[in-house]
Each structure stands twice: as C-alpha cells, then as structure tokens.
XYZ file of N, CA and C in Angstrom:
426
model
N 13.887 -94.780 25.945
C 12.941 -94.403 26.984
C 12.608 -95.562 27.902
N 13.179 -96.709 27.632
C 12.876 -97.890 28.432
C 13.528 -97.821 29.807
N 14.505 -96.941 29.956
C 15.215 -96.863 31.215
C 16.387 -97.828 31.290
N 16.571 -98.615 30.273
C 17.677 -99.564 30.243
C 18.972 -98.828 29.899
N 20.079 -99.340 30.427
C 21.376 -98.723 30.164
C 21.894 -99.036 28.775
N 21.589 -100.236 28.288
C 22.094 -100.658 26.989
C 20.969 -101.066 26.067
N 21.189 -100.815 24.799
C 20.285 -101.247 23.738
C 21.134 -102.133 22.828
N 20.972 -103.436 22.969
C 21.747 -104.371 22.164
C 20.984 -104.630 20.873
N 21.637 -104.316 19.776
C 21.041 -104.432 18.455
C 21.701 -105.601 17.733
N 20.967 -106.697 17.558
C 21.480 -107.867 16.850
C 21.129 -107.704 15.377
N 22.140 -107.799 14.527
C 21.957 -107.523 13.100
C 22.321 -108.747 12.270
N 21.462 -109.075 11.327
C 21.771 -110.093 10.326
C 21.763 -109.412 8.962
N 22.805 -109.671 8.188
C 22.911 -109.065 6.862
C 23.881 -109.880 6.028
N 23.923 -109.565 4.756
C 24.822 -110.246 3.841
C 26.276 -110.014 4.257
N 27.143 -110.910 3.820
C 28.579 -110.728 4.018
C 29.118 -110.123 2.731
N 29.055 -108.812 2.678
C 29.535 -108.042 1.538
C 29.937 -106.666 2.067
N 30.473 -105.791 1.224
C 30.948 -104.504 1.739
C 29.903 -103.709 2.522
N 28.700 -103.636 2.024
C 27.665 -102.860 2.717
C 27.085 -103.619 3.900
N 26.971 -104.926 3.781
C 26.464 -105.741 4.879
C 27.362 -105.678 6.102
N 28.670 -105.540 5.875
C 29.613 -105.449 6.990
C 29.489 -104.121 7.726
N 29.009 -103.092 7.066
C 28.905 -101.767 7.683
C 27.522 -101.473 8.256
N 26.527 -102.276 7.920
C 25.145 -101.948 8.261
C 24.888 -101.858 9.766
N 25.490 -102.720 10.546
C 25.254 -102.691 11.995
C 25.695 -101.360 12.586
N 26.874 -100.907 12.194
C 27.393 -99.657 12.743
C 26.651 -98.439 12.190
N 26.291 -98.465 10.904
C 25.576 -97.325 10.336
C 24.164 -97.224 10.911
N 23.522 -98.362 11.171
C 22.189 -98.340 11.778
C 22.263 -97.802 13.200
N 23.261 -98.232 13.948
C 23.433 -97.739 15.317
C 23.699 -96.232 15.312
N 24.555 -95.762 14.390
C 24.828 -94.322 14.282
C 23.556 -93.551 13.963
N 22.755 -94.100 13.034
C 21.512 -93.441 12.646
C 20.541 -93.357 13.824
N 20.376 -94.445 14.562
C 19.484 -94.429 15.728
C 19.963 -93.419 16.768
N 21.283 -93.353 16.959
C 21.854 -92.409 17.923
C 21.676 -90.968 17.439
N 22.105 -90.695 16.202
C 22.122 -89.323 15.694
C 20.745 -88.793 15.300
N 19.937 -89.636 14.682
C 18.634 -89.183 14.192
C 17.529 -89.262 15.233
N 17.646 -90.195 16.182
C 16.565 -90.413 17.133
C 16.985 -90.266 18.590
N 18.251 -89.937 18.834
C 18.716 -89.714 20.194
C 18.795 -90.963 21.054
N 18.850 -92.129 20.435
C 18.930 -93.374 21.191
C 20.368 -93.535 21.678
N 20.538 -93.704 22.965
C 21.872 -93.817 23.557
C 22.140 -95.244 24.029
N 23.408 -95.555 24.204
C 23.802 -96.852 24.741
C 23.612 -98.005 23.783
N 23.669 -97.729 22.466
C 23.460 -98.787 21.475
C 24.731 -99.612 21.326
N 24.566 -100.915 21.369
C 25.666 -101.846 21.165
C 25.291 -102.747 19.994
N 25.757 -102.403 18.771
C 25.426 -103.233 17.615
C 26.303 -104.484 17.561
N 25.679 -105.614 17.278
C 26.409 -106.874 17.141
C 25.964 -107.527 15.842
N 26.915 -107.725 14.936
C 26.588 -108.430 13.698
C 26.576 -109.915 14.007
N 25.414 -110.511 13.905
C 25.184 -111.906 14.261
C 25.478 -112.826 13.071
N 25.076 -112.411 11.910
C 25.277 -113.214 10.704
C 25.188 -112.267 9.518
N 25.768 -112.492 8.544
C 26.697 -113.501 8.141
C 28.103 -112.934 8.327
N 28.963 -113.669 8.989
C 30.311 -113.204 9.299
C 31.358 -114.034 8.552
N 32.574 -113.523 8.522
C 33.681 -114.247 7.885
C 33.881 -115.605 8.556
N 33.758 -115.621 9.865
C 33.918 -116.872 10.610
C 32.858 -117.896 10.212
N 31.636 -117.446 10.003
C 30.555 -118.356 9.612
C 30.743 -118.860 8.179
N 31.301 -118.011 7.316
C 31.603 -118.444 5.951
C 32.538 -119.647 6.013
N 33.563 -119.567 6.881
C 34.488 -120.691 7.045
C 33.824 -121.863 7.758
N 33.132 -121.560 8.861
C 32.499 -122.611 9.671
C 31.557 -123.475 8.846
N 30.744 -122.850 8.004
C 29.751 -123.579 7.230
C 30.248 -123.922 5.821
N 31.537 -123.615 5.564
C 32.168 -123.976 4.302
C 31.376 -123.443 3.103
N 30.995 -122.168 3.161
C 30.198 -121.560 2.104
C 31.072 -121.232 0.897
N 30.481 -121.293 -0.269
C 31.199 -121.006 -1.510
C 30.550 -119.796 -2.171
N 31.392 -118.814 -2.516
C 30.885 -117.593 -3.140
C 30.731 -117.774 -4.642
N 29.652 -117.220 -5.186
C 29.502 -117.240 -6.634
C 29.387 -115.818 -7.185
N 29.587 -114.832 -6.298
C 29.565 -113.437 -6.747
C 30.720 -112.681 -6.105
N 30.998 -111.509 -6.669
C 32.083 -110.681 -6.155
C 31.535 -109.357 -5.658
N 32.297 -108.734 -4.776
C 31.915 -107.437 -4.210
C 31.721 -106.418 -5.329
N 30.753 -105.531 -5.108
C 30.454 -104.499 -6.100
C 31.459 -103.352 -5.982
N 32.074 -103.035 -7.102
C 33.018 -101.915 -7.142
C 32.351 -100.605 -6.756
N 31.065 -100.502 -6.993
C 30.344 -99.251 -6.750
C 30.093 -98.986 -5.257
N 30.326 -99.971 -4.411
C 30.097 -99.785 -2.982
C 31.138 -98.846 -2.386
N 30.698 -97.935 -1.571
C 31.630 -97.022 -0.893
C 32.505 -97.768 0.115
N 32.123 -98.978 0.464
C 32.873 -99.781 1.428
C 33.739 -100.854 0.745
N 33.805 -100.802 -0.581
C 34.491 -101.833 -1.369
C 35.943 -102.028 -0.949
N 36.731 -100.972 -0.955
C 38.173 -101.085 -0.679
C 38.442 -101.682 0.692
N 37.747 -101.185 1.684
C 37.941 -101.666 3.053
C 37.623 -103.165 3.149
N 36.509 -103.574 2.546
C 36.084 -104.971 2.589
C 37.081 -105.870 1.857
N 37.441 -105.504 0.642
C 38.332 -106.320 -0.176
C 39.708 -106.432 0.477
N 40.187 -105.366 1.077
C 41.488 -105.415 1.749
C 41.472 -106.412 2.904
N 40.353 -106.523 3.547
C 40.259 -107.403 4.718
C 39.852 -108.837 4.373
N 38.905 -108.982 3.425
C 38.309 -110.298 3.182
C 38.484 -110.833 1.767
N 38.883 -110.013 0.827
C 38.926 -110.434 -0.564
C 37.636 -110.036 -1.276
N 37.478 -110.479 -2.506
C 36.342 -110.011 -3.316
C 35.097 -110.882 -3.210
N 35.210 -112.091 -2.655
C 34.044 -112.978 -2.557
C 33.025 -112.473 -1.552
N 31.762 -112.506 -1.950
C 30.668 -112.082 -1.065
C 29.641 -113.200 -0.957
N 28.843 -113.125 0.093
C 27.870 -114.178 0.377
C 26.549 -113.555 0.812
N 25.482 -114.060 0.254
C 24.145 -113.643 0.654
C 23.791 -114.332 1.972
N 22.995 -113.700 2.772
C 22.542 -114.291 4.027
C 21.866 -115.636 3.767
N 21.207 -115.730 2.629
C 20.500 -116.949 2.262
C 21.437 -118.127 1.992
N 22.755 -117.895 2.008
C 23.709 -118.992 1.832
C 23.628 -119.963 3.012
N 23.183 -119.459 4.149
C 22.951 -120.333 5.304
C 21.596 -121.008 5.162
N 21.537 -122.288 5.532
C 20.245 -122.966 5.560
C 19.433 -122.364 6.706
N 18.111 -122.376 6.628
C 17.284 -121.798 7.689
C 17.634 -122.328 9.084
N 17.880 -123.614 9.208
C 18.216 -124.183 10.517
C 19.546 -123.631 11.033
N 20.498 -123.416 10.127
C 21.780 -122.839 10.531
C 21.588 -121.414 11.027
N 20.825 -120.635 10.275
C 20.580 -119.242 10.659
C 19.837 -119.175 11.987
N 18.841 -120.043 12.171
C 18.116 -120.079 13.443
C 19.049 -120.381 14.605
N 19.950 -121.314 14.421
C 20.892 -121.679 15.484
C 21.833 -120.518 15.798
N 22.297 -119.837 14.768
C 23.199 -118.698 14.956
C 22.485 -117.577 15.716
N 21.271 -117.261 15.300
C 20.513 -116.183 15.947
C 20.161 -116.568 17.388
N 19.745 -117.805 17.612
C 19.418 -118.251 18.970
C 20.640 -118.154 19.877
N 21.797 -118.562 19.379
C 23.027 -118.472 20.173
C 23.359 -117.020 20.499
N 23.132 -116.125 19.556
C 23.402 -114.702 19.786
C 22.460 -114.136 20.846
N 21.195 -114.500 20.766
C 20.216 -114.035 21.762
C 20.596 -114.568 23.141
N 20.900 -115.850 23.196
C 21.279 -116.462 24.471
C 22.523 -115.811 25.069
N 23.427 -115.348 24.216
C 24.674 -114.762 24.707
C 24.483 -113.384 25.327
N 23.392 -112.705 24.990
C 23.183 -111.352 25.516
C 21.989 -111.239 26.455
N 21.182 -112.275 26.530
C 19.974 -112.233 27.346
C 20.240 -112.778 28.743
N 19.817 -112.027 29.736
C 19.876 -112.502 31.121
C 18.619 -113.345 31.314
N 18.748 -114.640 31.103
C 17.605 -115.552 31.106
C 16.876 -115.539 32.440
N 17.604 -115.468 33.530
C 16.976 -115.448 34.851
C 16.109 -114.205 35.021
N 16.638 -113.047 34.634
C 15.870 -111.798 34.731
C 14.681 -111.825 33.776
N 14.875 -112.374 32.578
C 13.805 -112.468 31.595
C 12.665 -113.326 32.124
N 13.005 -114.491 32.680
C 11.976 -115.378 33.229
C 11.256 -114.741 34.414
N 11.984 -113.988 35.229
C 11.360 -113.280 36.351
C 10.359 -112.242 35.835
N 10.728 -111.552 34.753
C 9.808 -110.573 34.143
C 8.551 -111.258 33.623
N 8.710 -112.410 32.989
C 7.552 -113.152 32.482
C 6.610 -113.553 33.616
N 7.178 -114.028 34.713
C 6.357 -114.407 35.872
C 5.635 -113.201 36.446
N 6.328 -112.061 36.504
C 5.710 -110.838 37.021
C 4.566 -110.394 36.109
N 4.767 -110.509 34.798
C 3.711 -110.152 33.854
C 2.477 -111.034 34.055
N 2.681 -112.334 34.270
C 1.556 -113.242 34.518
C 0.814 -112.832 35.785
N 1.559 -112.524 36.821
C 0.961 -112.113 38.084
C 0.181 -110.807 37.917
N 0.797 -109.860 37.205
C 0.129 -108.577 36.961
C -1.143 -108.767 36.146
N -1.088 -109.631 35.148
C -2.263 -109.872 34.299
C -3.395 -110.478 35.117
N -3.082 -111.407 36.000
C -4.114 -112.023 36.852
C -4.713 -110.981 37.784
N -3.871 -110.144 38.336
C -4.352 -109.096 39.245
C -5.253 -108.103 38.503
N -4.821 -107.704 37.316
C -5.624 -106.771 36.522
C -6.956 -107.388 36.098
N -6.962 -108.673 35.795
C -8.203 -109.353 35.425
C -9.180 -109.324 36.599
N -8.665 -109.522 37.810
C -9.523 -109.457 38.999
C -10.097 -108.070 39.196
N -9.258 -107.046 39.063
C -9.722 -105.656 39.208
C -10.736 -105.328 38.123
N -10.465 -105.751 36.894
C -11.381 -105.499 35.780
C -12.750 -106.117 36.066
N -12.741 -107.331 36.605
C -14.007 -107.994 36.937
C -14.794 -107.220 37.977
N -14.125 -106.767 39.026
C -14.798 -105.990 40.077
C -15.335 -104.686 39.510
N -14.533 -103.998 38.695
C -14.959 -102.724 38.107
C -16.170 -102.933 37.199
N -16.102 -103.948 36.344
C -17.223 -104.212 35.432
C -18.489 -104.553 36.204
N -18.347 -105.358 37.243
C -19.509 -105.733 38.055
C -20.083 -104.503 38.757
N -19.187 -103.668 39.296
C -19.625 -102.453 39.993
C -20.297 -101.491 39.031
N -19.710 -101.294 37.861
C -20.301 -100.386 36.883
C -21.641 -100.926 36.388
N -21.725 -102.248 36.220
C -22.992 -102.845 35.798
C -24.061 -102.617 36.846
N -23.734 -102.775 38.128
C -24.680 -102.538 39.229
C -25.059 -101.062 39.280
N -24.053 -100.207 39.142
C -24.278 -98.758 39.205
C -25.165 -98.312 38.048
N -24.925 -98.851 36.840
C -25.718 -98.486 35.671
C -27.157 -98.957 35.879
N -27.339 -100.164 36.403
C -28.682 -100.706 36.639
C -29.412 -99.856 37.673
N -28.702 -99.424 38.724
C -29.336 -98.596 39.763
C -29.684 -97.224 39.227
N -28.846 -96.702 38.344
C -29.095 -95.384 37.771
C -30.276 -95.366 36.828
N -30.614 -96.506 36.304
C -31.734 -96.570 35.362
C -33.064 -96.408 36.070
N -33.118 -96.647 37.374
C -34.379 -96.546 38.108
C -34.825 -95.143 38.306
C-alpha cells in the first residue's frame, strides 16, 4: 500500500537447508497470503560465499528431516552454519553493505529533509491552533 513498485526484503538466516529457502518462502507467503506484490527477496547472510570469505568451520551437518535436505546437500554438501558463526561486526558489515546496495541514498536523504521541513511546519500550525483554541475556550467561558 506504500505505492512503491518494489518491496526489497533483506533476509538473514542460517546457512542450512531451511535457511537457504526462507527468503523465497517468506516472499511467497507475503504475496499469496497478504497480496503483497513486487517482492524481491535477497538473502544477505549467511551465504556459501560468506562461509568461504570468513573461513567458517562447520561443526554440524544438515538435518535429514528437512524437506530441503537433498537440494541443499547436492549443491553445498552436508556442512551447515549458524548465523551466529559470524562475529557481530562481520554481520553488521554484511547487512550494511546489503542496505547500501539497494538504498537510493540521495532519495532517502531528500525524504529525511522533507520530513524535517514537514515536522517544523506542523509544529507551527499546532502552535497556532493551540493558541487559537486556548483563546476561544477562554472567551467561551465568559
């Protein structure tokens, strides 16, 4: 209902069979259950590339019970990684880079400036209205 053409959904989840599918299943659910259109899901973390980039070591294996097990294992093998395998600073950097890659910073800053201007204007109107109502209430009491 925002009027925007695209809804970019940045997703962070574990690197495991279900974590790899969550971005797409969430987007499908928002589309099918709530009528949200134009969803573009992007898995920000944890990805196979980040596992290599940060030299992460797996200590667990994919769950056989996952409906996504075969697809995941065929593509990546059985090693899985919790999102917490990244240090907080690493995760912050990854998420910030993802936001920066999809955000029109110039348009965002223009919106912030407009909001400040609107807030100042509304504060002025509120002051006049309150003063007028206070005068009107005082006059009505006579």
